Coordinates of C-alpha atoms and ligand atoms in Angstrom, one line a residue:
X705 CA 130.2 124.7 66.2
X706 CA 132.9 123.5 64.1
X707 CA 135.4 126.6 65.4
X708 CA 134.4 125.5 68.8
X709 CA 135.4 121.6 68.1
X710 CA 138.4 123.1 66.5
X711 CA 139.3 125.0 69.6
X712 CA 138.9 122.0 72.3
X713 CA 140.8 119.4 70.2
X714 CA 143.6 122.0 69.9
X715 CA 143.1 122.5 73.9
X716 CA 143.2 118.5 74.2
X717 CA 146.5 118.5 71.9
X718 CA 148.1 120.5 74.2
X719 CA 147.2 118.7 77.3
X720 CA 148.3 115.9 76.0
X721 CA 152.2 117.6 75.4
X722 CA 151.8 118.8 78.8
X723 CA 151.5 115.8 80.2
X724 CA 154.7 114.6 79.3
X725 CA 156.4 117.0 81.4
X726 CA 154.1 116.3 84.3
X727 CA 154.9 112.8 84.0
X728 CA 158.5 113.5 85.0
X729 CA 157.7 115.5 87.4
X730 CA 155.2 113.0 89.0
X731 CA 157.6 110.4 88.8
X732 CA 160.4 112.5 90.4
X733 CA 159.5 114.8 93.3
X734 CA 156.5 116.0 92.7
X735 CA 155.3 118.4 95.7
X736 CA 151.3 117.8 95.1
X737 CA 151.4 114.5 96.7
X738 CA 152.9 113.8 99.7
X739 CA 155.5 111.5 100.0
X740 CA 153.6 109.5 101.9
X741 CA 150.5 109.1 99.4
X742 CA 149.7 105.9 98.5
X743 CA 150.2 105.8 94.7
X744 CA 147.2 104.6 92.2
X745 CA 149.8 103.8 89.3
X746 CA 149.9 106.9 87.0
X747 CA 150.9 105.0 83.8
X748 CA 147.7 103.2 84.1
X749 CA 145.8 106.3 84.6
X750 CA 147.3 107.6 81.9
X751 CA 146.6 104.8 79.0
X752 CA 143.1 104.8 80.5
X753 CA 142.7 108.3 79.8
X754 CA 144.4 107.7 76.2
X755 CA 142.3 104.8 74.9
X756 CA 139.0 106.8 76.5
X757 CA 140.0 110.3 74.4
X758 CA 140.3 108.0 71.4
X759 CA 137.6 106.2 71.2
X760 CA 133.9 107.1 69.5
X761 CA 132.3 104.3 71.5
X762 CA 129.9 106.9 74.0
X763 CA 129.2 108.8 71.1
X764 CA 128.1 106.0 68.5
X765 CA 125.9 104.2 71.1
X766 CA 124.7 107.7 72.2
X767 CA 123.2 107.8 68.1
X768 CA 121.9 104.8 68.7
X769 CA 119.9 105.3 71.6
X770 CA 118.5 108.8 70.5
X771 CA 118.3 108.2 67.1
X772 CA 116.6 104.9 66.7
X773 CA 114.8 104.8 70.3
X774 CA 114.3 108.4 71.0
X775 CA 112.4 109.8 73.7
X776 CA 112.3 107.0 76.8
X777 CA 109.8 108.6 79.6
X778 CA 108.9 105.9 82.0
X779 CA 106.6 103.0 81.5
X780 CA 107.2 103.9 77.8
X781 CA 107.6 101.6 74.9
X782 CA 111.1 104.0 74.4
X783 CA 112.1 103.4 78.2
X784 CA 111.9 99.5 77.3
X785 CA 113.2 100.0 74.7
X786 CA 116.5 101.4 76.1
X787 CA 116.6 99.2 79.0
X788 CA 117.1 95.9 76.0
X789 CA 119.9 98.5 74.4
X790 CA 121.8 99.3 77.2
X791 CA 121.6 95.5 78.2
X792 CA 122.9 94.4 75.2
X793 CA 125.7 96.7 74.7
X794 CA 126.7 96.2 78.5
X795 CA 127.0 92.4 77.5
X796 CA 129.0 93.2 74.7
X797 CA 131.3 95.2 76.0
X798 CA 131.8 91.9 78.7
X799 CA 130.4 92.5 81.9
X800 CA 127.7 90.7 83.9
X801 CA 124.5 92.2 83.4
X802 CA 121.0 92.5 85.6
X803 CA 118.0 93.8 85.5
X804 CA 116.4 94.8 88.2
X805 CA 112.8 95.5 88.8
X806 CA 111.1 98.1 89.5
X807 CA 107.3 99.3 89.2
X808 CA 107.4 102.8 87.8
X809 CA 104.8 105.9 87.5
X810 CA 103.6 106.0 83.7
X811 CA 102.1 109.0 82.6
X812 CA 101.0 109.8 79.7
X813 CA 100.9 113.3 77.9
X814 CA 97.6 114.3 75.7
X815 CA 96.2 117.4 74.3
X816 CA 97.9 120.3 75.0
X817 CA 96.6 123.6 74.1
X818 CA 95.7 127.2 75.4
X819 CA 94.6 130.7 74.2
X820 CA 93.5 133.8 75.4
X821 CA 90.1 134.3 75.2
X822 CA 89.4 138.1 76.6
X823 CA 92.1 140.7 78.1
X824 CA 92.2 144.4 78.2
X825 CA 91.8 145.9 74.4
X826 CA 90.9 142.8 72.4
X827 CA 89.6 143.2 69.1
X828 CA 86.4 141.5 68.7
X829 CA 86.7 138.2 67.9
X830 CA 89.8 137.7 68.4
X831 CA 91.7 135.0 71.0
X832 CA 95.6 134.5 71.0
X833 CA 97.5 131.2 71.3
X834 CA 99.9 130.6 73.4
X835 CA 102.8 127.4 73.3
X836 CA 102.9 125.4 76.4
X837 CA 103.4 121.8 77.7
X838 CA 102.2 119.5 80.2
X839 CA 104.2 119.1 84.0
X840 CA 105.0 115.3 84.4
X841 CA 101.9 114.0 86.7
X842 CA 99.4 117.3 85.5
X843 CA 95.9 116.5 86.2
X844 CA 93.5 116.9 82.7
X845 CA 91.2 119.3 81.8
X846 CA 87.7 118.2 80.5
X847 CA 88.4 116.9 77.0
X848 CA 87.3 120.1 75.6
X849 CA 88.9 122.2 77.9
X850 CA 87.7 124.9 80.4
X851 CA 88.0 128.7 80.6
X852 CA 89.1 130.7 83.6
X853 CA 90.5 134.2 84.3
X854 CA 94.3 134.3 85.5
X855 CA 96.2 135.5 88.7
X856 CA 99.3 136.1 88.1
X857 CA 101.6 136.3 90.5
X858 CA 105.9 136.6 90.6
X859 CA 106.0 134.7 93.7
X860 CA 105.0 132.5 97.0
X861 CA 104.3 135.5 98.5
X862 CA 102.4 137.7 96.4
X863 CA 100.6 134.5 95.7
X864 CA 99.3 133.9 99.9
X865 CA 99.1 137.6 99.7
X866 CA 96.3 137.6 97.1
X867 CA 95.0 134.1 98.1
X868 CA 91.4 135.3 98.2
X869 CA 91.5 135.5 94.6
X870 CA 92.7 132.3 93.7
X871 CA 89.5 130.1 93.7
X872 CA 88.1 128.9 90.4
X873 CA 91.3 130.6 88.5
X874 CA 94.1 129.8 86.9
X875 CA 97.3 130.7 88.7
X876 CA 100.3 131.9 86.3
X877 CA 103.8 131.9 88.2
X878 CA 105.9 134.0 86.0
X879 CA 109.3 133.8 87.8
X880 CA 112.2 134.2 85.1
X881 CA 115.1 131.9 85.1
X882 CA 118.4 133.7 86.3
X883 CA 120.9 133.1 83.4
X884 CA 123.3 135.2 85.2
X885 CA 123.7 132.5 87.7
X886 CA 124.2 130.3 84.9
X887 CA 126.6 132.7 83.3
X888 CA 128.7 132.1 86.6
X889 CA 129.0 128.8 86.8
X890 CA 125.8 128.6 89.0
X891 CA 122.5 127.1 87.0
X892 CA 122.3 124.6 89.4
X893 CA 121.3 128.0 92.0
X894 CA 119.4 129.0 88.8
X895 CA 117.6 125.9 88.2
X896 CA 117.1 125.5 91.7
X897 CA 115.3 129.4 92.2
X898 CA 113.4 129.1 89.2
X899 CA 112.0 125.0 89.5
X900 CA 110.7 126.1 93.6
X901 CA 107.9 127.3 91.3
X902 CA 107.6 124.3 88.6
X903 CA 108.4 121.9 91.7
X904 CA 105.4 122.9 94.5
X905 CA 103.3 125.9 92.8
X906 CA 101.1 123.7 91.4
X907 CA 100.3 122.0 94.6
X908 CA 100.3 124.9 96.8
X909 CA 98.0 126.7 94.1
X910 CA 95.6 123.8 94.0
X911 CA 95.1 124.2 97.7
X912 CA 94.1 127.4 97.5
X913 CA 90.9 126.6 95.0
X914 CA 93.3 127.1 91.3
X915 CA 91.6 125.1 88.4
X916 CA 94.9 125.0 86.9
X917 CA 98.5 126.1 87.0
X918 CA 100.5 127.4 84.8
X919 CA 104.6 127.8 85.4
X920 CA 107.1 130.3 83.2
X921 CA 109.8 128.0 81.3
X922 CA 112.1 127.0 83.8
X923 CA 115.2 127.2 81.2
X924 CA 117.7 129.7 79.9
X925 CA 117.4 130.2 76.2
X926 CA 114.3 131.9 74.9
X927 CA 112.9 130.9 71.7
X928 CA 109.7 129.9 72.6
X929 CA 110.6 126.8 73.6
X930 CA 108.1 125.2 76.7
X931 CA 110.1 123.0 79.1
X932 CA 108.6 120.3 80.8
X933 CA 109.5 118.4 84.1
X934 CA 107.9 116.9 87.1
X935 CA 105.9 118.7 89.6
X936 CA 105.3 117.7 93.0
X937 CA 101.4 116.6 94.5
X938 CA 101.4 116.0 98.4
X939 CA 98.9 114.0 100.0
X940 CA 95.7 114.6 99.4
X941 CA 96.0 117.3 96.8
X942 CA 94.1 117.3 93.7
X943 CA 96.1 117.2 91.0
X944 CA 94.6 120.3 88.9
X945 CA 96.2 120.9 85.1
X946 CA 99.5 121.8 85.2
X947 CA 101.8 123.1 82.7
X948 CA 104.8 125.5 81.4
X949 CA 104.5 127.9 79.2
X950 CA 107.4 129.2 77.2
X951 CA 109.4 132.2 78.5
X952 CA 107.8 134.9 76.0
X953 CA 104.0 133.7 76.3
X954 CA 104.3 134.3 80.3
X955 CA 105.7 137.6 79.9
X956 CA 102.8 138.4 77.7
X957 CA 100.2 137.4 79.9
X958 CA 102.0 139.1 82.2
X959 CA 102.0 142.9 80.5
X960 CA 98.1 141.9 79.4
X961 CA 97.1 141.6 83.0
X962 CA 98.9 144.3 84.4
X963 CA 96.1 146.4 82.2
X964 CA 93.4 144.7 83.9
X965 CA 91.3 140.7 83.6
X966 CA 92.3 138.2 81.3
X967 CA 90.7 134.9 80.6
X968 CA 92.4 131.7 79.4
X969 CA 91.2 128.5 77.4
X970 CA 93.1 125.7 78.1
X971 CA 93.2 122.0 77.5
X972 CA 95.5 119.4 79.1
X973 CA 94.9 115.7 78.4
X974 CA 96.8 113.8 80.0
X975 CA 96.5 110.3 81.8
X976 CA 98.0 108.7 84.7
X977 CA 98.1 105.3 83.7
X978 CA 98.4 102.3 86.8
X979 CA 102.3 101.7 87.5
X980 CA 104.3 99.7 85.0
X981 CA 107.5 97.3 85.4
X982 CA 110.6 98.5 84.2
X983 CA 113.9 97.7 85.3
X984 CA 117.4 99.2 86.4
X985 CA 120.5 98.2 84.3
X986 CA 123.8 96.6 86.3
X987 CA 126.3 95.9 84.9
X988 CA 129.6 94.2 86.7
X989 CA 133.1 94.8 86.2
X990 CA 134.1 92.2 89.0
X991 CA 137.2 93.4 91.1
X992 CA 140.2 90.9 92.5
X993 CA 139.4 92.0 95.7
X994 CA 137.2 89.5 97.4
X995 CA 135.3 92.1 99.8
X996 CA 132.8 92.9 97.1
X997 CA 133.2 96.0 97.3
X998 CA 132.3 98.2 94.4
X999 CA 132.0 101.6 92.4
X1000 CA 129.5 102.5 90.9
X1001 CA 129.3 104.7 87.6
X1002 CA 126.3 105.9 86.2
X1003 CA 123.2 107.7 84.5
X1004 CA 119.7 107.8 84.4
X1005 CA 118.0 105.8 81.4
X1006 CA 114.8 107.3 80.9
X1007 CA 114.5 110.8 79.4
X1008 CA 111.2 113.3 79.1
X1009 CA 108.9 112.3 76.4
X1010 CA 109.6 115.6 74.4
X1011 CA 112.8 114.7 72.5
X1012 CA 115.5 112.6 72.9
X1013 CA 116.9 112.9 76.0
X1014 CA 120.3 113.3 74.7
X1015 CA 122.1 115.4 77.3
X1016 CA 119.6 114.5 80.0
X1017 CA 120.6 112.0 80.2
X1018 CA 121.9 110.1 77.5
X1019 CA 125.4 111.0 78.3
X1020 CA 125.7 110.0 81.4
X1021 CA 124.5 106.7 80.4
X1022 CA 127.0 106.5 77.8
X1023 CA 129.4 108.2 79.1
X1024 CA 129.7 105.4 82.2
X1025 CA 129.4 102.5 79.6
X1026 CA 132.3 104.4 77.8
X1027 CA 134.2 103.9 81.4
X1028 CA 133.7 99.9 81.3
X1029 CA 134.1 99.3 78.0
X1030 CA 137.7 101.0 77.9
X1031 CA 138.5 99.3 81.2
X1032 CA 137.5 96.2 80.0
X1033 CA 139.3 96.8 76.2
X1034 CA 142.3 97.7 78.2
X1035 CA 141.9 93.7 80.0
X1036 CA 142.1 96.1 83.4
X1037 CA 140.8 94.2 86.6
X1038 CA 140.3 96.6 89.0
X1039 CA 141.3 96.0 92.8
X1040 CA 137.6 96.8 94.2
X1041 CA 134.7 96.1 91.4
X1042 CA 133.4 98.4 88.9
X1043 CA 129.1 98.6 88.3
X1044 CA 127.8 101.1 85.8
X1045 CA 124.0 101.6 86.3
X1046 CA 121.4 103.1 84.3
X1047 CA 119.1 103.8 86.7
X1048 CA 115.4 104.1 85.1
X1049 CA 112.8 107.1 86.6
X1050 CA 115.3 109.4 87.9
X1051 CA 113.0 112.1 85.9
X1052 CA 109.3 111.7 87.2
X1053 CA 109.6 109.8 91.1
X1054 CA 113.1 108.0 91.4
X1055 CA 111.6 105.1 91.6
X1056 CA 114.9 103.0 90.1
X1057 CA 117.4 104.8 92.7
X1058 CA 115.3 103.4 95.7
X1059 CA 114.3 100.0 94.4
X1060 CA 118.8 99.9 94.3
X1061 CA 119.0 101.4 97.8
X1062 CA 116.4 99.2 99.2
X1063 CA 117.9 95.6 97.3
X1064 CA 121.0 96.5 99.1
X1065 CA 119.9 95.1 102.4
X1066 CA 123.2 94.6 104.4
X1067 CA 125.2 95.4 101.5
X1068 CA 125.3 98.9 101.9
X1069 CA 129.2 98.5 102.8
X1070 CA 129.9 97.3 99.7
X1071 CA 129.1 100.5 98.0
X1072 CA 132.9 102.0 98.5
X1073 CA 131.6 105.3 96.2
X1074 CA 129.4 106.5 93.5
X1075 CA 129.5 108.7 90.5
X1076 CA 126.6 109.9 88.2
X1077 CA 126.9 112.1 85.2
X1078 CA 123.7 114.2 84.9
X1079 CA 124.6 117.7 84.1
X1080 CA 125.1 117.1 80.3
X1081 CA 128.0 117.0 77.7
X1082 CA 129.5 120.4 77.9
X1083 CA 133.5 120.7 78.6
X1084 CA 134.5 119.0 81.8
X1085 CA 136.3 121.7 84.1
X1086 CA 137.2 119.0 86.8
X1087 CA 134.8 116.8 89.4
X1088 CA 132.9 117.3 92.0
X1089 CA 132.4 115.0 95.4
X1090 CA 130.9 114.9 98.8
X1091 CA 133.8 113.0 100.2
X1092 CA 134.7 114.0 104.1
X1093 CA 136.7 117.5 104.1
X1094 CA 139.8 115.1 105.3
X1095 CA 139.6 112.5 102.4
X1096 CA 140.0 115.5 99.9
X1097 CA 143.9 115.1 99.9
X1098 CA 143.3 111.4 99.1
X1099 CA 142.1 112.6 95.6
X1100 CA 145.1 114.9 95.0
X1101 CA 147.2 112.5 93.2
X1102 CA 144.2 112.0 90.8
X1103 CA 145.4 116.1 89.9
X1104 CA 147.9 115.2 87.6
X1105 CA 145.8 113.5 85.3
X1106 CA 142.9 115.9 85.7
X1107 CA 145.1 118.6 84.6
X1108 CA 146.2 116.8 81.5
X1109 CA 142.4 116.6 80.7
X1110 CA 142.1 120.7 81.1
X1111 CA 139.9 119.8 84.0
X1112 CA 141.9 120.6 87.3
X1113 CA 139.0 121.4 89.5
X1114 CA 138.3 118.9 92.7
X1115 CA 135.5 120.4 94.0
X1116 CA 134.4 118.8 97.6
X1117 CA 130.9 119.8 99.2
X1118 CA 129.2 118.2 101.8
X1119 CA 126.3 116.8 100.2
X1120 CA 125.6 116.9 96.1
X1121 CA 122.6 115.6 96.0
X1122 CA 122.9 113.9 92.6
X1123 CA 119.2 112.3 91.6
X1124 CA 119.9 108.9 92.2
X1125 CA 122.4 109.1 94.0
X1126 CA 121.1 110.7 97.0
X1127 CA 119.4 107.8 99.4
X1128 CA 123.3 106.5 99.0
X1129 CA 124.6 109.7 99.9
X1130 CA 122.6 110.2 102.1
X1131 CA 123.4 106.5 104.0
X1132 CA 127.2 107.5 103.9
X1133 CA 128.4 106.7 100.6
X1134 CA 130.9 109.1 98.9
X1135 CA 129.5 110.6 96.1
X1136 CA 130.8 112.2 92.6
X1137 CA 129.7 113.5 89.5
X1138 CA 131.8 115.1 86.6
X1139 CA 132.0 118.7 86.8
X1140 CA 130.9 120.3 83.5
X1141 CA 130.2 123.5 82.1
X1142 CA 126.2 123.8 82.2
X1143 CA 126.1 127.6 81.4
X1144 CA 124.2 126.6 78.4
X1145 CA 122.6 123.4 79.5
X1146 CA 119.4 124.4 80.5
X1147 CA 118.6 126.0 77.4
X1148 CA 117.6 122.7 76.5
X1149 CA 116.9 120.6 79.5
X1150 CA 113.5 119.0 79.3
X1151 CA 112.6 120.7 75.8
X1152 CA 112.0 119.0 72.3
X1153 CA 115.0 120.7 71.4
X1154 CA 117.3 118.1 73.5
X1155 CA 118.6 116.5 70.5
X1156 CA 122.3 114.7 69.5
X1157 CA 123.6 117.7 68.0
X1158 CA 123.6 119.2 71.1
X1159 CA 126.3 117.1 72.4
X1160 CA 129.8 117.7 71.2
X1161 CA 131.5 114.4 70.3
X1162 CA 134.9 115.5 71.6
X1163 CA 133.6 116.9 75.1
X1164 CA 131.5 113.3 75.7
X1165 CA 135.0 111.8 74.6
X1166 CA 136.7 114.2 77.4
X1167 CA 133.6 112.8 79.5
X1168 CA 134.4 109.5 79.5
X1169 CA 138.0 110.4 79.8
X1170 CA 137.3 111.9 83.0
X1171 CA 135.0 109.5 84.3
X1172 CA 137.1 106.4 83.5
X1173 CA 140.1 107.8 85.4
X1174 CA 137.9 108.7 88.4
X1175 CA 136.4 105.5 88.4
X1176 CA 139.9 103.5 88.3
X1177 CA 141.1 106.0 90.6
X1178 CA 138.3 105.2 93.2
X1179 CA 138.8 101.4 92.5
X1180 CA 142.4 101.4 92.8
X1181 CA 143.2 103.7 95.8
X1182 CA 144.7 101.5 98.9
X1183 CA 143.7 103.8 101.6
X1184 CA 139.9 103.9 101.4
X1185 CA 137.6 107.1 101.9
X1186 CA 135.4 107.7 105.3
X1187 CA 131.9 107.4 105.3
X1188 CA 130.0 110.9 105.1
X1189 CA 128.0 111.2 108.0
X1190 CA 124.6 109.9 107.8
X1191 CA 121.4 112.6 107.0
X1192 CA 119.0 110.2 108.2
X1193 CA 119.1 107.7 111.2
X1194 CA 119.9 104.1 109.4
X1195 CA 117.2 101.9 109.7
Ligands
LIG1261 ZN1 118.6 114.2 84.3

């Protein structure tokens, strides 16, 4: 760890040298930006960037929130909590704060244990227990649990093709997660591939007549570590027990039953509890513009109820109150305005990100773009946006200070689907998140294990960095960005 720290704060020193040079050439010809290019003023950009890699602010209030709130699932004494923290520290830093309401799930997790009662070769009298966790919104077992033989199954398919022997069991999807696509820069793919199964299994295997469900880990790193996160009930579905059992105790099951039957006690407790109030937090940078219109910078407040929630998503929480409070220590006033938002149950129903999009009203034009941090603390590589293909040159100019961060990469795509950011997208807004290196960040993501020391103090500084640059970049720039063109019909 401490080689590793070592190693980045050399990298950052070295940037920072770099820079220099790049300054001249920015100033002088400079062949990245057109002539033409309306300038965002770089001198600016660059004491942002200097007062963000120097300050512990993200980090310290990041401690705070994991260490003496801790886990903040929604409708949770934590979640409220953090919603008073974040509050405060927005009003500190000076900017005008609201809460807004909104009525969120709250789910509650209870009992959670299993073992295996009978397979192929058991010695008499003896059962095995296995380490697993409850889905967010799993149905409960009777209090003292019930017993069931398991179909396994490695996917949808083999699961419709042995359908008829799904009533009255417990279904076990044992679909591994692909760390090679996280090894190449693609867990998103990885998370996407392996969560089908934590996402709709549940559901689909209710409908066939499961008791319960059971999903592999969806997560890279395989100490026996279960990994939570929400799973999906349509209409009408019964929501059976539902839960995720660590990478090693699937693939046991697994070998077991490919020697013949084998029988599972389980017992899930939880409770779905009516919905409770619970609010977003805004907080305004205003502009000198008089349009209103605004960026927005943010993460999602609440966290799973496992562990701290200190990459998801603690960081991006701080990490966009790190952006306002160096904007606002700098006495910046931005041209358009500046909101960071901590949106509250982007985890279990994304409840905060619509009651936003549906306050907006007429207002949606005043959303000029929006950035959320969600993928953790590891080293930013650069960002990523969904603004129109011929708006990407617009950003180049924000290159030069990107590479004196070690993070060069402007990655444009036409959608990104951020969690709370996606009904805005969706309506047109330009969209952006901080592109990070998440190779290892699902071998904590929704686990007890997602603790402070697994972010790096100098990467959430580089964070921030990033983010604030972006954001003043985005507030500053005289030429505007398109809207994307709209998913849905506007209503
Ligand atoms: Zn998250």
């Amino acid at each position: 760890m401490n080689r590793y720290t070592q190693r980045i704060a050399s990298r950052i020193a070295v940037a920072v040298a770099c820079t220099v040079a790049m300054n001249a050439a920015f100033s002088a010809t400079s062949d990245e930006t057109p002539a033409a290019a309306p300038a965002v003023d770089l001198a600016t950009l660059l004491r942002i960037r200097d007062a963000a890699l120097a300050s512990d602010f993200a980090y310290l209030r990041l401690a705070e929130l994991t260490d003496r709130i801790g886990p903040r699932l929604s409708g949770s004494p934590g979640a409220a909590a953090a919603v008073d923290l974040v509050a405060d520290d927005l009003r500190n830093i000076g900017l005008h704060v609201t809460l807004q309401p909104v009525k969120v799930p709250h789910w509650v997790r209870g009992a959670e244990t299993a073992e295996l009662v009978d397979y192929p070769g058991r010695p008499a009298g003896l059962t095995q227990r296995l380490t697993l966790t409850a889905l967010g919104g799993s149905g409960a077992t009777p209090a003292d649990g019930l017993t069931a033989r398991l179909v396994v199954v490695h996917g949808m398919d083999e699961l419709n093709a042995r359908a008829a022997e799904v009533k009255g069991g417990i279904v076990v999807f044992d679909v591994p997660f692909n760390q090679q696509l996280a090894d190449n820069g693609r867990s998103g793919n990885a998370y996407g591939e392996a969560g089908l199964y934590r996402f709709i299994g549940p559901a689909t295997a209710a409908k066939m007549g499961a008791v319960a469900a059971l999903v592999r880990s969806v997560g890279g790193a395989n100490f026996r570590i279960a990994h939570t996160g929400m799973t999906a009930w349509g209409k009408d579905v019964q929501h059976i027990p539902a839960a995720a059992l660590t990478a090693e105790d699937a693939m046991l099951i697994d070998r077991l039953s490919a020697k013949g039957p084998v029988s599972m006690r389980l017992t899930l407790t939880p409770q779905t509890l009516p919905d409770a109030d619970s609010s977003n937090v805004l907080g305004d940078l205003p502009g000198s513009d008089q349009s209103g219109e605004m960026v927005l910078v943010s993460g999602h407040l609440d966290s799973w109820d496992l562990a701290q929630g200190a990459t998801d998503d603690g960081t991006g929480v701080m990490a966009a109150m790190g952006v306002a409070e160096v904007l606002h220590r700098l006495g910046l006033t931005p041209h358009r305005g500046v909101r960071v938002v901590a949106w509250m149950n982007e985890e279990n129903g994304q409840r905060g990100a619509k009651a936003y999009f549906d306050a907006l009203h007429d207002k949606l034009a005043t959303q000029f773009a929006a950035i959320e941090s969600d993928g953790g603390a590891g080293h930013p590589l650069g960002i990523l946006t969904s603004v129109v293909p011929e708006d990407a040159k617009s950003l180049d100019a924000l290159k030069t200070v990107l590479r004196s961060l070690d993070a060069p990469i402007i990655d444009r795509r036409d959608r990104l689907g951020s969690g709370d950011l996606s009904l805005l997208e969706d309506a047109g807004v330009p969209s952006f998140e901080p592109f990070v290196d998440t190779r290892s960040y699902f071998n904590y993501h929704h686990t007890a294990a997602d603790t402070l020391d697994k972010v790096d103090p100098q990467e959430l500084k580089r964070q921030v960095a990033l983010l604030a640059v972006l954001t003043w970049y985005l507030a500053e720039m005289p030429q505007g960005l398109k809207r994307l063109p709209q998913a849905v019909p506007a209503s």
